[in-house]
Amino acid sequence: MNTVITERHTTPDLETDDHRTVGDYTLAEPRFTCRHVNVFYGDKQALFDINLDIGQREVIALIGPSGCGKSTFLRCLNRMNDIIEGCRVEGDIRLDDQDIYAKEMDPVLLRARVGMVFQKPNPFPKSIYDNVAYGPRIHGLAANRTELDEIVETSLKRAGLWKEVKDRLDHPATGLSGGQQQRLCIARTIAVNPEVVLMDEPCSALDPIATATIEQLIDELRSRYTIVIVTHSMQQAARVSQRTAYFHMGRLIEVGETTEIFTNPRHPLTEDYITGRFG
Amino acid sequence: MQPHTLFWMLLGLAAYGYYLGRKRALTVSGGEIRRLHSLPDYYGYYVALWCALPALAILSLWLLLDDKIILRWVLAELPPAYRNLPPDRLSLTVNVIANLLAGERQANTVDPALAEAAEHYRHLKQLGYHALTVLVFACATAALTWAHRRISPTLRARNRVETVVRIALVASSVLAILTTIGIVLSVLFEALRFFEMVSPLEFFFGLHWSPQIAIRADQVGASGSFGFIPLLTGTLLITAIAMAVAAPLGLLSAIYLSEFAKRRTRAIVKPILEVLAGVPTVVYGFFAALVVAPWLRDLGARLGLSISSESALAAGLVMGIMIIPFVSSLTDDALTAVPRSLREGAYGLGATQAETITGVLLPAALPGIVSGLLLAVSRAIGETMIVVMAAGMAAKLTLNPLESVTTITVQIVALLVGDQEFDSPKTLAAFALGLTLFVVTLALNLVALHVIRKYREQYE
Ligand SMILES: Nc1ncnc2c1ncn2[C@@H]1O[C@H](COP(=O)(O)OP(=O)(O)O)[C@@H](O)[C@H]1O
Ligand SMILES: [Mg+2]
C-alpha cells in the first residue's frame, strides 16, 4: 500500500524505465491480440512494445495526450500504416488468431473486415446512395440492385440516418450536415459488414448534439461489432466504452475496465491525465 | 527643354518632394512617429504624387495636342493658293512640310512658301517646348510647396496615397478590358464588312475554300469561294488526333506521377514533362515535317497505304505530344489536391489502389481534369505552326487523317501574308475566320469555367 502512494507522486521517466503496462491486457476470448508491437516512422519510434487484447463485441476506448500514438496504434489494426511512406510495424497482431501482417494476408480484404471511421467526416463527392454502396460494390456483396438497395437501407438504418435521408438518396453527400456526414461514413463502413470498426476521434469535428447521436449509435452498434474508439474526451470514453487503454509517449500505460480506470486509476500518469482533465 | 528631359527632371523633383515630405513629417511629429496619422513614408509619397501627377498630366496633354494646334496655325498662314486646296491635296502639302521637317527633302527643292512654313513650324514647336518647360516646372513646384505646407500630424496621408494607388489599379484593369473589347470590336467590324461581300450562308455552309481573288476583274476565277467547312473539318480532325494522343498519355502520366511515383521521381519527371509545353512550336513543326511525316509515309508504304507526305496524322500526332503537359499537369494538380481523407476513406473500406483511383480520386478531380482537357483543346485549335509545316495548306474537305488538310489559323496566315488590299474579301475573310475562332475558343472556355464551378463545391 505504501509503495503505491509513493509511486503516485513520482512521475516515472519513460525514456529510461522499462515500462510494464499496468492492468491485465489479456482476455479469455480476444478478437485482436497484439504483442510486442513497435511502430517506426522512418527512424523515429512512435509505439513501444504495445501488448493489448481487444475483445468480441466490446467498445474499447484509447485515450491519452495528443501525439502519444493512439492513431498510430489504431491504424496498425487495419494496416492503414501501409500506405504511409516510411512507416514500419514490428510485432505480432492477430485477428481471430490470424497474423494480419503475414504474407498471405491481403490488406484489402483485412480492411473489409476491419472498417475505419475518421476524425473528419470524409464522404466521397458522390450521392448519399453511392457513398454507402461503394464498399458493397467493390467487394461484390450484392448480386443485383435490389440486394444493394437492401444493404444501403439497413446500413443507413443502423447508422440512424435512414429517416433523415431516405427521400434524397441521390443528393450529394457533401450537402449533409457534419453530424449526418459522420453517420453516413459509419453507414458506409458497416455496409461492408466488418467484424471490427475503428473510430479515430469520430466526434471531434462535431457539435454536442451530433456527438450525442453518434455516442448513442456506438452503444447500439456494440451488439454486432467490436469497436475501438480513439477519443480525447474522457467523458466520451466513460460514456461509451467498457474498457479503456491509456497511452503516453508511445507506451500503453494502463488498461482496464473503464469504470475502474476512471474511479481508481493505478498508474500516476493515468491519474494525472484523468484528474487534470476532470479537475 | 525636350519633353523626355523634362520628364526625367520631373521625376527627380518628385523624388526630392518625397524626401522633403518625409523630413517635414518627422519634424512636425516632434520625433514621435506615433503622433502622426500615417507612417512618415506616406507623407513623402503624398508630396511626391502631388508634385508629379498634375505636371505629368499637363505634359502628356501638351504632347498629345501640340502638333495638331501648331499645324493648324502654320496652315492658316500659308498663301491663299494653298489654304483653299481641297482636303486631299492639302494633306499632300502637309506631307511636304513634314518631309522638310524630317530632313528628307531639301528646302531648295520646294516652293519657298512651304519652306518658310516648315521653318515657322519648327520655330513654334521650339517655342512651345520652352513654354511647356516653364509651365510644368511652375506647376510641379507650386503643387510640391502646397502639399509640403499641408503636412501636419493629422493629415491622412496614407488614405490619400492609397486612393491614388487604387485609382491606378482600377485604371490598369480598365485598360486591359478596353483593349480586349477593342480587339473584339475591330475584328467584328471587319468581319461584318466581309459578310457584306460574301454571304454568311456561303461562308458557314460552303464546302469549298479557295480565296484566290483576281487582281483584275476580268481574270478567270475572279471571285474566290469562301466556304469555311473544309477548314472547320481540318481543324477538328487535327484537334481530334492531337487529343487522341494527349488525353490518354496525359491522364495516365498524371496518375502515375500523383499516385505511384516516389516523391523524388516526381520532382524530376514533372518538370521534364512540362518542358514539352515550352518547346517552340516551330521546332515541333519541323520535327513533324522532317521526321514524323516521312516515317509515317514509309510505314504506310510498307502497309500498302498511301500517306501523303503532308498529313493530318503527322501534324496531329506531334501536336498531341506538345499538349500532353496541359493535360498531365492540370490533372496531376487536381489529383494531388484531392484531400488525403478521401484516399484514406476509400482504402479504409478495403478499396484497392486501382479502385481508389478510378472510383474516388478521378471523379473528385474531374473539374481539374476537364479544364485541363479543354485547355489542351483550345491550344490545339489555335496551333498554327505545326499544321503549316506538317499538314499543308490544301483546303480539302476530308476526314481521312492520311491526307493533307488545313486549319482555320493556317488559312488566316495564308490570307494575310504578302501584299494585300485591305478591303478585298480575301483580306477581310481573315477577320471572319478570326472571329469564328474566337467564338469557338471562348465557348470552350465558358464550358470549362462552368464545369469547374459546378463541381468545385463537391469536396473541401
Ligand atoms: N505520417 C507520419 N510521419 C511521421 N511521424 C508521424 C506520422 N504520423 C504520426 N507521427 C508521429 O507519431 C507520433 C504519434 O502520432 P499519432 O499516432 O498521430 O498520435 P495521436 O493520434 O495519439 O495524437 C507523433 O509523435 C507523431 O508526430
Ligand atoms: Mg490522432
mmCIF file of N, CA and C in Angstrom, chain B residues 7-20 47-48 51-52 136-137 139-141 144:
data_model
loop_
_atom_site.group_PDB
_atom_site.id
_atom_site.type_symbol
_atom_site.label_atom_id
_atom_site.label_comp_id
_atom_site.label_asym_id
_atom_site.label_seq_id
_atom_site.Cartn_x
_atom_site.Cartn_y
_atom_site.Cartn_z
ATOM 1 N N PHE B 7 10.631 65.111 -68.542
ATOM 2 C CA PHE B 7 10.030 64.009 -67.809
ATOM 3 C C PHE B 7 10.960 63.524 -66.690
ATOM 4 N N TRP B 8 12.229 63.312 -67.047
ATOM 5 C CA TRP B 8 13.162 62.808 -66.033
ATOM 6 C C TRP B 8 13.398 63.846 -64.937
ATOM 7 N N MET B 9 13.472 65.126 -65.347
ATOM 8 C CA MET B 9 13.638 66.180 -64.342
ATOM 9 C C MET B 9 12.467 66.163 -63.361
ATOM 10 N N LEU B 10 11.280 65.959 -63.932
ATOM 11 C CA LEU B 10 10.080 65.943 -63.113
ATOM 12 C C LEU B 10 10.138 64.806 -62.095
ATOM 13 N N LEU B 11 10.566 63.647 -62.575
ATOM 14 C CA LEU B 11 10.684 62.511 -61.652
ATOM 15 C C LEU B 11 11.685 62.830 -60.552
ATOM 16 N N GLY B 12 12.784 63.485 -60.938
ATOM 17 C CA GLY B 12 13.788 63.878 -59.956
ATOM 18 C C GLY B 12 13.173 64.799 -58.912
ATOM 19 N N LEU B 13 12.407 65.744 -59.403
ATOM 20 C CA LEU B 13 11.767 66.691 -58.497
ATOM 21 C C LEU B 13 10.819 65.960 -57.543
ATOM 22 N N ALA B 14 10.077 64.980 -58.098
ATOM 23 C CA ALA B 14 9.146 64.219 -57.263
ATOM 24 C C ALA B 14 9.912 63.465 -56.180
ATOM 25 N N ALA B 15 11.058 62.896 -56.551
ATOM 26 C CA ALA B 15 11.868 62.182 -55.569
ATOM 27 C C ALA B 15 12.305 63.142 -54.466
ATOM 28 N N TYR B 16 12.681 64.340 -54.882
ATOM 29 C CA TYR B 16 13.071 65.349 -53.900
ATOM 30 C C TYR B 16 11.861 65.680 -53.011
ATOM 31 N N GLY B 17 10.681 65.756 -53.634
ATOM 32 C CA GLY B 17 9.458 66.017 -52.888
ATOM 33 C C GLY B 17 9.224 64.939 -51.838
ATOM 34 N N TYR B 18 9.495 63.692 -52.215
ATOM 35 C CA TYR B 18 9.351 62.588 -51.266
ATOM 36 C C TYR B 18 10.244 62.829 -50.051
ATOM 37 N N TYR B 19 11.478 63.189 -50.355
ATOM 38 C CA TYR B 19 12.451 63.418 -49.291
ATOM 39 C C TYR B 19 11.978 64.540 -48.375
ATOM 40 N N LEU B 20 11.533 65.656 -49.006
ATOM 41 C CA LEU B 20 11.091 66.811 -48.222
ATOM 42 C C LEU B 20 9.882 66.462 -47.357
ATOM 43 N N VAL B 47 3.573 64.032 -50.988
ATOM 44 C CA VAL B 47 4.172 65.205 -51.637
ATOM 45 C C VAL B 47 4.640 64.845 -53.048
ATOM 46 N N ALA B 48 5.280 63.681 -53.174
ATOM 47 C CA ALA B 48 5.809 63.292 -54.484
ATOM 48 C C ALA B 48 4.682 63.180 -55.506
ATOM 49 N N CYS B 51 3.414 66.500 -56.522
ATOM 50 C CA CYS B 51 4.391 67.167 -57.370
ATOM 51 C C CYS B 51 4.325 66.619 -58.791
ATOM 52 N N ALA B 52 4.240 65.281 -58.903
ATOM 53 C CA ALA B 52 4.415 64.667 -60.225
ATOM 54 C C ALA B 52 3.122 64.605 -61.044
ATOM 55 N N VAL B 136 5.350 73.343 -66.757
ATOM 56 C CA VAL B 136 5.456 72.106 -65.980
ATOM 57 C C VAL B 136 6.191 72.363 -64.670
ATOM 58 N N PHE B 137 7.287 73.091 -64.744
ATOM 59 C CA PHE B 137 8.033 73.317 -63.509
ATOM 60 C C PHE B 137 7.256 74.185 -62.545
ATOM 61 N N CYS B 139 4.050 74.376 -62.262
ATOM 62 C CA CYS B 139 3.003 73.545 -61.684
ATOM 63 C C CYS B 139 3.577 72.600 -60.634
ATOM 64 N N ALA B 140 4.689 71.930 -61.005
ATOM 65 C CA ALA B 140 5.266 70.940 -60.096
ATOM 66 C C ALA B 140 5.715 71.600 -58.800
ATOM 67 N N THR B 141 6.406 72.742 -58.902
ATOM 68 C CA THR B 141 6.891 73.382 -57.672
ATOM 69 C C THR B 141 5.727 73.902 -56.840
ATOM 70 N N LEU B 144 4.131 71.027 -55.177
ATOM 71 C CA LEU B 144 5.035 70.489 -54.153
ATOM 72 C C LEU B 144 4.972 71.357 -52.902
#
